[in-house]
PDB file of C-alpha atoms in Angstrom:
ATOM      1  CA  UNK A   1       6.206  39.914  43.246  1.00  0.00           C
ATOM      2  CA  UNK A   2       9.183  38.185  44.987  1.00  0.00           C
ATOM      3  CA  UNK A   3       7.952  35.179  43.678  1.00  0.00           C
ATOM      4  CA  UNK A   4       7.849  36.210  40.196  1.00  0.00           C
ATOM      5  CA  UNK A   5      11.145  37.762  39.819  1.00  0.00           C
ATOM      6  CA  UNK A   6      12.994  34.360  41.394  1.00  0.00           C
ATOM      7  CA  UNK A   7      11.214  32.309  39.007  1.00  0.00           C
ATOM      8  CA  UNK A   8      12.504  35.370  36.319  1.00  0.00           C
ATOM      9  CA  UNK A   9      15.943  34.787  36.780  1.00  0.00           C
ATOM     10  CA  UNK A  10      15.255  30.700  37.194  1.00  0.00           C
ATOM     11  CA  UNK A  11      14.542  31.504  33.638  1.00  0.00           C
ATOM     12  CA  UNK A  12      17.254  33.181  32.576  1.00  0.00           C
ATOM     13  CA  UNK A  13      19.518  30.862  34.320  1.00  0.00           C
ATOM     14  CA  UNK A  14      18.352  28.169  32.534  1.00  0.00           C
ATOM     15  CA  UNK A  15      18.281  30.210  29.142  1.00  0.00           C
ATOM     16  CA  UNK A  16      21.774  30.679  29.794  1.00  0.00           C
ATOM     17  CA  UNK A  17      22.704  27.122  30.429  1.00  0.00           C
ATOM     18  CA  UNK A  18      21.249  26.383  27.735  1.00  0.00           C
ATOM     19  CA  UNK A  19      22.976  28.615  25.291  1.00  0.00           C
ATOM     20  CA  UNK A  20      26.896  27.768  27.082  1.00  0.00           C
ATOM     21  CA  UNK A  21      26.275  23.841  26.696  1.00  0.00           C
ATOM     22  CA  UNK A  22      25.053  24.788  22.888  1.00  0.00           C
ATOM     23  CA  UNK A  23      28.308  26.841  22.340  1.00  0.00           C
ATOM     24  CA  UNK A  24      30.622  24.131  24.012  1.00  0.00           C
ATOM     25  CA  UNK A  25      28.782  21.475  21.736  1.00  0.00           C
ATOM     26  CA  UNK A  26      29.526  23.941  18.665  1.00  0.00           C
ATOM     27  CA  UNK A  27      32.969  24.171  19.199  1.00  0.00           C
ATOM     28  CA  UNK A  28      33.312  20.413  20.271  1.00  0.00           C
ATOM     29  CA  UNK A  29      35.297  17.925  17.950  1.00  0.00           C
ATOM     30  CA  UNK A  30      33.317  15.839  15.850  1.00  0.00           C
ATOM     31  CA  UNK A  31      34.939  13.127  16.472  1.00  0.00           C
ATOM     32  CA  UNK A  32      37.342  11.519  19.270  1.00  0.00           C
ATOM     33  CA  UNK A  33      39.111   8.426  18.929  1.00  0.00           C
ATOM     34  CA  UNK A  34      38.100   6.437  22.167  1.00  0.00           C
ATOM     35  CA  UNK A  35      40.905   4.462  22.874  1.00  0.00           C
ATOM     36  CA  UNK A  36      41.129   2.820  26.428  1.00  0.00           C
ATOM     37  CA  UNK A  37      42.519   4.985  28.849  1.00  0.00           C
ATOM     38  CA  UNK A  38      46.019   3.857  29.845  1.00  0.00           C
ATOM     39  CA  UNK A  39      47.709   3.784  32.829  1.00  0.00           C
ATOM     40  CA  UNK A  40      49.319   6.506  34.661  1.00  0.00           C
ATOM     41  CA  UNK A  41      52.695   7.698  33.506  1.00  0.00           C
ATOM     42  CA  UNK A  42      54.179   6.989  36.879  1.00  0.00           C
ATOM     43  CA  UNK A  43      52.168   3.294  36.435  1.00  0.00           C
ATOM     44  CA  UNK A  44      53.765   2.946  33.101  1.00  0.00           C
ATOM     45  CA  UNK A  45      57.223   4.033  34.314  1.00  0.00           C
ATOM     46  CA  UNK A  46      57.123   1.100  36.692  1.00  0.00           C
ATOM     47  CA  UNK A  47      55.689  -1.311  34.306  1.00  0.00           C
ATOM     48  CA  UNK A  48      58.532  -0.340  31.739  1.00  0.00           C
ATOM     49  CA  UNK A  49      61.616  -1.104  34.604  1.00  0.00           C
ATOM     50  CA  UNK A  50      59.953  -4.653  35.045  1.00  0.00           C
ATOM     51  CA  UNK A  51      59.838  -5.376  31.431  1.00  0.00           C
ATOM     52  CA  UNK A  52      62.898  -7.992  30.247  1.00  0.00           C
ATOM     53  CA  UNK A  53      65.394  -6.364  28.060  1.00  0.00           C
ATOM     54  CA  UNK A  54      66.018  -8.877  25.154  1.00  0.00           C
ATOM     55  CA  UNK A  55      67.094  -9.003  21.259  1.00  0.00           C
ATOM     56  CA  UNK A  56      64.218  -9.202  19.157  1.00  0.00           C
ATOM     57  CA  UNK A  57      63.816 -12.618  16.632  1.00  0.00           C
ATOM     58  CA  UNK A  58      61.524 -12.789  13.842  1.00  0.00           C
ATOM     59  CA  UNK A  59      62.202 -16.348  12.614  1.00  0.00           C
ATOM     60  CA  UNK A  60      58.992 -17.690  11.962  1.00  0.00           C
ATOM     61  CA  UNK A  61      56.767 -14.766  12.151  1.00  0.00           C
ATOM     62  CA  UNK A  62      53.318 -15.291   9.983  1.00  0.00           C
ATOM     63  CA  UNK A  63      50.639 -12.699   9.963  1.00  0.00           C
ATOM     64  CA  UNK A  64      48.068 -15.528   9.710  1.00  0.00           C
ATOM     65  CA  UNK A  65      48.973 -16.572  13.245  1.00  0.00           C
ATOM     66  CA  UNK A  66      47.341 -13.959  14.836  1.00  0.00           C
ATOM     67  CA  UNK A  67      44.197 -14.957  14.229  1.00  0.00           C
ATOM     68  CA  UNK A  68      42.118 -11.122  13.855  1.00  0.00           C
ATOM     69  CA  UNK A  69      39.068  -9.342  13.055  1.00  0.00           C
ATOM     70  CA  UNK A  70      36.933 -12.040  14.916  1.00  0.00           C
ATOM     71  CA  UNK A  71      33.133 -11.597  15.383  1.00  0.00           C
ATOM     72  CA  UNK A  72      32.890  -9.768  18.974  1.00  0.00           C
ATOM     73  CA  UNK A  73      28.785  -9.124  18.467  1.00  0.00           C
ATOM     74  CA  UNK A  74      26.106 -10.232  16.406  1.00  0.00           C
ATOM     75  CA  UNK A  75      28.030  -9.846  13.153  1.00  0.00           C
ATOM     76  CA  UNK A  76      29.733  -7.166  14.279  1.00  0.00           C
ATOM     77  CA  UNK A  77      33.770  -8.087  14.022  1.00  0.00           C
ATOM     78  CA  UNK A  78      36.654  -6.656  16.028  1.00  0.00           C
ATOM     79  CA  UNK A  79      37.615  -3.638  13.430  1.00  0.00           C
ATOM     80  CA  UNK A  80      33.937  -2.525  13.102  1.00  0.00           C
ATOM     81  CA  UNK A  81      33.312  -2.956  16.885  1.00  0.00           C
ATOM     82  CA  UNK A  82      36.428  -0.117  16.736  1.00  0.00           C
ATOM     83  CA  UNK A  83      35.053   1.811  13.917  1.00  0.00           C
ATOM     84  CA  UNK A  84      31.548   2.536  16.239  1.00  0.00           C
ATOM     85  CA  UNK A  85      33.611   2.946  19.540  1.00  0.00           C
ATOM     86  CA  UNK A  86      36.310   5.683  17.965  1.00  0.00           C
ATOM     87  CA  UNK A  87      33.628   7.149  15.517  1.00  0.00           C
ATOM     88  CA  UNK A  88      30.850   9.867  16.085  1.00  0.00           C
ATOM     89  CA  UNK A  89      27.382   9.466  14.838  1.00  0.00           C
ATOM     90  CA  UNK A  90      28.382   5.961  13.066  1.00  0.00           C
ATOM     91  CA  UNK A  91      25.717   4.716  10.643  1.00  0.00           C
ATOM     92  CA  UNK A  92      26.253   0.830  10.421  1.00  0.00           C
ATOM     93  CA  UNK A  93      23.971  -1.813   8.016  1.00  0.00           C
ATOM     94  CA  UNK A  94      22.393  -4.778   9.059  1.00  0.00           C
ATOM     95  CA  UNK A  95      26.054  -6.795   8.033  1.00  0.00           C
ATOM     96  CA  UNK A  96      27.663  -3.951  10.260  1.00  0.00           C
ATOM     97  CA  UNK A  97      29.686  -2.098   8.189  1.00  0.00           C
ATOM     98  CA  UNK A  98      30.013   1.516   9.038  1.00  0.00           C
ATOM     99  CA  UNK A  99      28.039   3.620   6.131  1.00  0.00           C
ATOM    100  CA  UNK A 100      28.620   6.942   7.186  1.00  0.00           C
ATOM    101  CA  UNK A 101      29.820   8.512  10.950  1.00  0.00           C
ATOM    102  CA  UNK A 102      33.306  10.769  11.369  1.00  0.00           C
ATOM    103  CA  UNK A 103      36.914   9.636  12.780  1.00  0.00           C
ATOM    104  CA  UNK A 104      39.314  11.491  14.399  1.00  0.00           C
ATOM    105  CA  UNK A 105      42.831   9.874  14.013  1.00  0.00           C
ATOM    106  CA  UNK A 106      44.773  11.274  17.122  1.00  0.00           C
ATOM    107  CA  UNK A 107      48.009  10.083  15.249  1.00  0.00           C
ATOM    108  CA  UNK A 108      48.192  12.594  12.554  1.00  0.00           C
ATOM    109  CA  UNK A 109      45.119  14.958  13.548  1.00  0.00           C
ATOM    110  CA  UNK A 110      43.245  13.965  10.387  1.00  0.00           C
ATOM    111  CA  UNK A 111      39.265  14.012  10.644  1.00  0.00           C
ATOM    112  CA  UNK A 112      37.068  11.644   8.391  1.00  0.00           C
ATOM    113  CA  UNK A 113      33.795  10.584   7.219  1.00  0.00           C
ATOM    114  CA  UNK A 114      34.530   7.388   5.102  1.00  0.00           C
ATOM    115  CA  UNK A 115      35.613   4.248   7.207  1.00  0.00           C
ATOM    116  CA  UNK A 116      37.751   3.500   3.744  1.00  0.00           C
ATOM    117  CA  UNK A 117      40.059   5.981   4.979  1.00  0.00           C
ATOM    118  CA  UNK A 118      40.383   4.161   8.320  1.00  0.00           C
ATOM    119  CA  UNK A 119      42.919   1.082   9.568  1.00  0.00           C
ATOM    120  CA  UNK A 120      42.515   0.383  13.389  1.00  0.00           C
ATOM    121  CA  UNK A 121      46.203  -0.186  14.456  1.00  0.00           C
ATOM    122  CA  UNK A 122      47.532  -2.627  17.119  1.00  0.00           C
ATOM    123  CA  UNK A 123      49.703  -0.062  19.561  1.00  0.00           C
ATOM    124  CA  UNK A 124      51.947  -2.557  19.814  1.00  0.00           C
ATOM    125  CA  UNK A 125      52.232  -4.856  16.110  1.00  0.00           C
ATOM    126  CA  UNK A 126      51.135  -8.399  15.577  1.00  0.00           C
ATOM    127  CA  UNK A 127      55.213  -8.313  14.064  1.00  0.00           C
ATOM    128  CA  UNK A 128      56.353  -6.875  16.859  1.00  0.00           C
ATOM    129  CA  UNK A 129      54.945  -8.902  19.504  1.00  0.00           C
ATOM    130  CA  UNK A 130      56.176 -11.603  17.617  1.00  0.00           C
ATOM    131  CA  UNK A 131      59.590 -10.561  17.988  1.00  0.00           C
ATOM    132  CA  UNK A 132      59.107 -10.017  21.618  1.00  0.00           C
ATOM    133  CA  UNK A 133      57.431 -13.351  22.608  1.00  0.00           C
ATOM    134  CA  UNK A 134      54.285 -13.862  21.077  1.00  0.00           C
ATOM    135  CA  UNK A 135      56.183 -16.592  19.151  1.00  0.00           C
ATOM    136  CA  UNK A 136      56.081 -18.740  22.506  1.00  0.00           C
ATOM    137  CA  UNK A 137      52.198 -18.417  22.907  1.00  0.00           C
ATOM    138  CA  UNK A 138      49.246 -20.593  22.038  1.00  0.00           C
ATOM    139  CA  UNK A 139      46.930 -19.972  19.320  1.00  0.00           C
ATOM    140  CA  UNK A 140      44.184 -18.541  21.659  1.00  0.00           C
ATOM    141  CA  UNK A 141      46.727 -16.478  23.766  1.00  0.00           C
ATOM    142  CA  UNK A 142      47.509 -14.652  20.030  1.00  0.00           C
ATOM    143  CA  UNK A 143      43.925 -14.146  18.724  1.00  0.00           C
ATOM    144  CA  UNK A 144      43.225 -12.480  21.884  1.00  0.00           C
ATOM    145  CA  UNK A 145      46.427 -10.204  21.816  1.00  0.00           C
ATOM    146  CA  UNK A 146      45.035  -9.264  18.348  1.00  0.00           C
ATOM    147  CA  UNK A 147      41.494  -8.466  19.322  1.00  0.00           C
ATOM    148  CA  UNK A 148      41.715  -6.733  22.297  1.00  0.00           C
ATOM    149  CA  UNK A 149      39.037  -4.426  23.098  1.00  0.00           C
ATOM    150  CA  UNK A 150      39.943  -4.028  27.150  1.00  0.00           C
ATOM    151  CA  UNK A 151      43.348  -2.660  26.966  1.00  0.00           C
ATOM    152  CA  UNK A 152      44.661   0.459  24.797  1.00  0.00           C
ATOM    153  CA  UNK A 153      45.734  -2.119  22.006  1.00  0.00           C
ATOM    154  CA  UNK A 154      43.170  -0.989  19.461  1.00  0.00           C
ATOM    155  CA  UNK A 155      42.840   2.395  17.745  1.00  0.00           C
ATOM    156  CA  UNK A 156      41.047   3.866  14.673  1.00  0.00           C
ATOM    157  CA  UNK A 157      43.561   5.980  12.409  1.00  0.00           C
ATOM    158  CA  UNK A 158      44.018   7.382   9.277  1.00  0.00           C
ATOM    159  CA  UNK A 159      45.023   4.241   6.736  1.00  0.00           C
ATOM    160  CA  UNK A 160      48.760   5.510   5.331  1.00  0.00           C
ATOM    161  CA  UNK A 161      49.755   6.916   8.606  1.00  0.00           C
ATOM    162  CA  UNK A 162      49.236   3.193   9.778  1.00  0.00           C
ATOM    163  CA  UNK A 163      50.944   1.960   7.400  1.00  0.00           C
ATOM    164  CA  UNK A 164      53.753   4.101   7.424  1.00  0.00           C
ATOM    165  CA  UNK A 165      54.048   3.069  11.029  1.00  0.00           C
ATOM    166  CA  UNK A 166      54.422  -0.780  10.144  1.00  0.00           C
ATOM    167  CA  UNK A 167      55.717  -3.026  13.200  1.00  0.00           C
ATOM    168  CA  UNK A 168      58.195  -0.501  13.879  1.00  0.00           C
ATOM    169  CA  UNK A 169      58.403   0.656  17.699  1.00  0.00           C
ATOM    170  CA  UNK A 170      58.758   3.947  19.839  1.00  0.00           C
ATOM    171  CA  UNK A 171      62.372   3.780  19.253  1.00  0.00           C
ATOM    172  CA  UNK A 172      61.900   4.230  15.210  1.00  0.00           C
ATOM    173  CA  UNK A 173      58.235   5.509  14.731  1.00  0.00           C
ATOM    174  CA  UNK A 174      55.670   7.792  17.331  1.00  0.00           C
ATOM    175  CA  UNK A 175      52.455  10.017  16.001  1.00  0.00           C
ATOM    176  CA  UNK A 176      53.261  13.047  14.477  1.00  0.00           C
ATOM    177  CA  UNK A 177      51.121  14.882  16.973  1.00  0.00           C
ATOM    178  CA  UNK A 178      52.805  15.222  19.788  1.00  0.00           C
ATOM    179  CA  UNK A 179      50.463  16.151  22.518  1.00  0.00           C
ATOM    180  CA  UNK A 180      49.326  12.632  21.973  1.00  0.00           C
ATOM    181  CA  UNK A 181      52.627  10.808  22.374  1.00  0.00           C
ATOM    182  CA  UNK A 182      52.422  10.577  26.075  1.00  0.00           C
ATOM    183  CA  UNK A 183      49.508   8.748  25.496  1.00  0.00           C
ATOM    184  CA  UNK A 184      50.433   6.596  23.390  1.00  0.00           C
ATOM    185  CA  UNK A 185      53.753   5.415  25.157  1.00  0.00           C
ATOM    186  CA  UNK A 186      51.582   4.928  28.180  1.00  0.00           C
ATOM    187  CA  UNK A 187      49.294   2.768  25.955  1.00  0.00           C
ATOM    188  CA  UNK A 188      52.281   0.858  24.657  1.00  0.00           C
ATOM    189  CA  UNK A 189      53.930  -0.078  27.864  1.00  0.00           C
ATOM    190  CA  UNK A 190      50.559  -1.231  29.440  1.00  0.00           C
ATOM    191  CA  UNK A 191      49.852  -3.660  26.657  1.00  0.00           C
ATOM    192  CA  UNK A 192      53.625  -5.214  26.750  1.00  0.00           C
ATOM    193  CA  UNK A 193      53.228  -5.307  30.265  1.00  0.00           C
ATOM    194  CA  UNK A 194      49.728  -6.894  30.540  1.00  0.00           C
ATOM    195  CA  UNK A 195      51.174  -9.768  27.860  1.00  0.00           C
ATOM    196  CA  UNK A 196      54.651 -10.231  29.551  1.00  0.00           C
ATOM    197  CA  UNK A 197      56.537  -9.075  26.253  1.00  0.00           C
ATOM    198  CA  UNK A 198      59.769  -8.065  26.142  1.00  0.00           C
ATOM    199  CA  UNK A 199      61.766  -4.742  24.854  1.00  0.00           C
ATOM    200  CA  UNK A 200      64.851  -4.158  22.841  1.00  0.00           C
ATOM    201  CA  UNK A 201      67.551  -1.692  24.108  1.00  0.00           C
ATOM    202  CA  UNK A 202      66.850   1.286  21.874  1.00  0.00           C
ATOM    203  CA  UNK A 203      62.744   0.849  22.655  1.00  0.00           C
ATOM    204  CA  UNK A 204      63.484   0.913  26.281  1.00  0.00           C
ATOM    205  CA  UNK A 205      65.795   3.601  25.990  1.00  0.00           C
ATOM    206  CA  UNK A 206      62.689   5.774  24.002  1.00  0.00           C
ATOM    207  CA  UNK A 207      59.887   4.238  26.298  1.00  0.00           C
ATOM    208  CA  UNK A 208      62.191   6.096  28.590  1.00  0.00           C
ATOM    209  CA  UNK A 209      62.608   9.172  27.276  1.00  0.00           C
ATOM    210  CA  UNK A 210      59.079   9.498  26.670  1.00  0.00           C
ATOM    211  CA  UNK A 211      58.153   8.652  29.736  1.00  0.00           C
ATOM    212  CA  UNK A 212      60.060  11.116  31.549  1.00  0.00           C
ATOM    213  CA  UNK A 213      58.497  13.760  30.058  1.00  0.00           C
ATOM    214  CA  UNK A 214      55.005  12.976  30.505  1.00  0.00           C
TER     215      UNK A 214
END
């Protein structure tokens, strides 16, 4: 009888297991954007005081020179490689492209189910790590800048928020949810860091400020 009533409540353990990780998965988003994590905020605070404090040029500056998008896998490129990482339940076709899934875009909070409605944004802009030394590198040191996968350089957002955003930096444009800000300063100094780019005044000053509050 002992026997029977352990194995009972084994039972109803389990039953109830069951039924908490089916709520949790009920209430879960549907989709996360799955970003790279980026360093601490006390990492990022001493990546920011090493970074050179310089005036930003643009002479020169050519879109094209960043060569992006490249094939990462099979004939996957670099922007649907992003759509599948950020995206839940992503449907792709045999050329890759993403048919159906859903995208959260931490920027604005937005959810979506059409990859149309989707840019994936360079944290820190091709423009703006032009103007901050990029114009020194080599053609391969650029393409990889602009297709990078390993640090938090990537993101899947909503198209117009992108947009809207531009090659302008913390000092003049940040997500309008800010929860996420933290993480996106963090993501921002890690990437400058990583590629030995430099920061104007008034982005230092709002790196700062950001920081300090994370």
């Amino acid at each position: 009888m002992a026997k029977f009533y352990a194995r009972r409540r084994l039972s109803i353990l389990a039953a109830l297991s069951g039924l908490i990780a089916s709520v949790a998965l009920f209430d879960a988003p549907t989709a996360s954007a799955a970003l790279p994590t980026p360093v601490s905020a006390a990492t990022a605070r001493s990546y920011l005081s090493q970074l050179t404090v310089a005036t930003e040029n643009r002479t020169g500056y050519n879109r094209d020179l960043f060569n992006h998008w490249i094939t990462i896998s099979g004939t996957c490129n670099t922007r649907e490689t992003v759509l599948k990482r950020d995206g839940s339940n992503v449907v792709t076709n045999s050329a890759c492209t993403a048919t159906s899934g859903s995208w959260y875009s931490p920027y604005d909070g937005a959810t979506w189910t059409a990859a149309s409605d989707l840019d994936i944004d360079h944290v820190v802009p091709l423009a703006e790590a032009w103007d901050s030394g990029a114009s020194g590198w080599t053609s391969a040191k650029r393409q990889n800048f602009a297709n990078d996968l390993t640090r938090p350089q990537l993101i899947a957002v909503t198209d117009n928020v992108n947009q809207a955003k531009g090659d302008q930096d913390p000092a003049q444009w940040m997500p309008s949810v800010t929860s996420y800000r933290c993480t996106y300063v963090r993501a921002w100094v890690q990437v400058k860091y990583y590629y030995g780019l430099s920061v104007d005044s008034a982005e230092k000053s709002a790196l700062t400020s950001y920081l300090s509050g994370c």
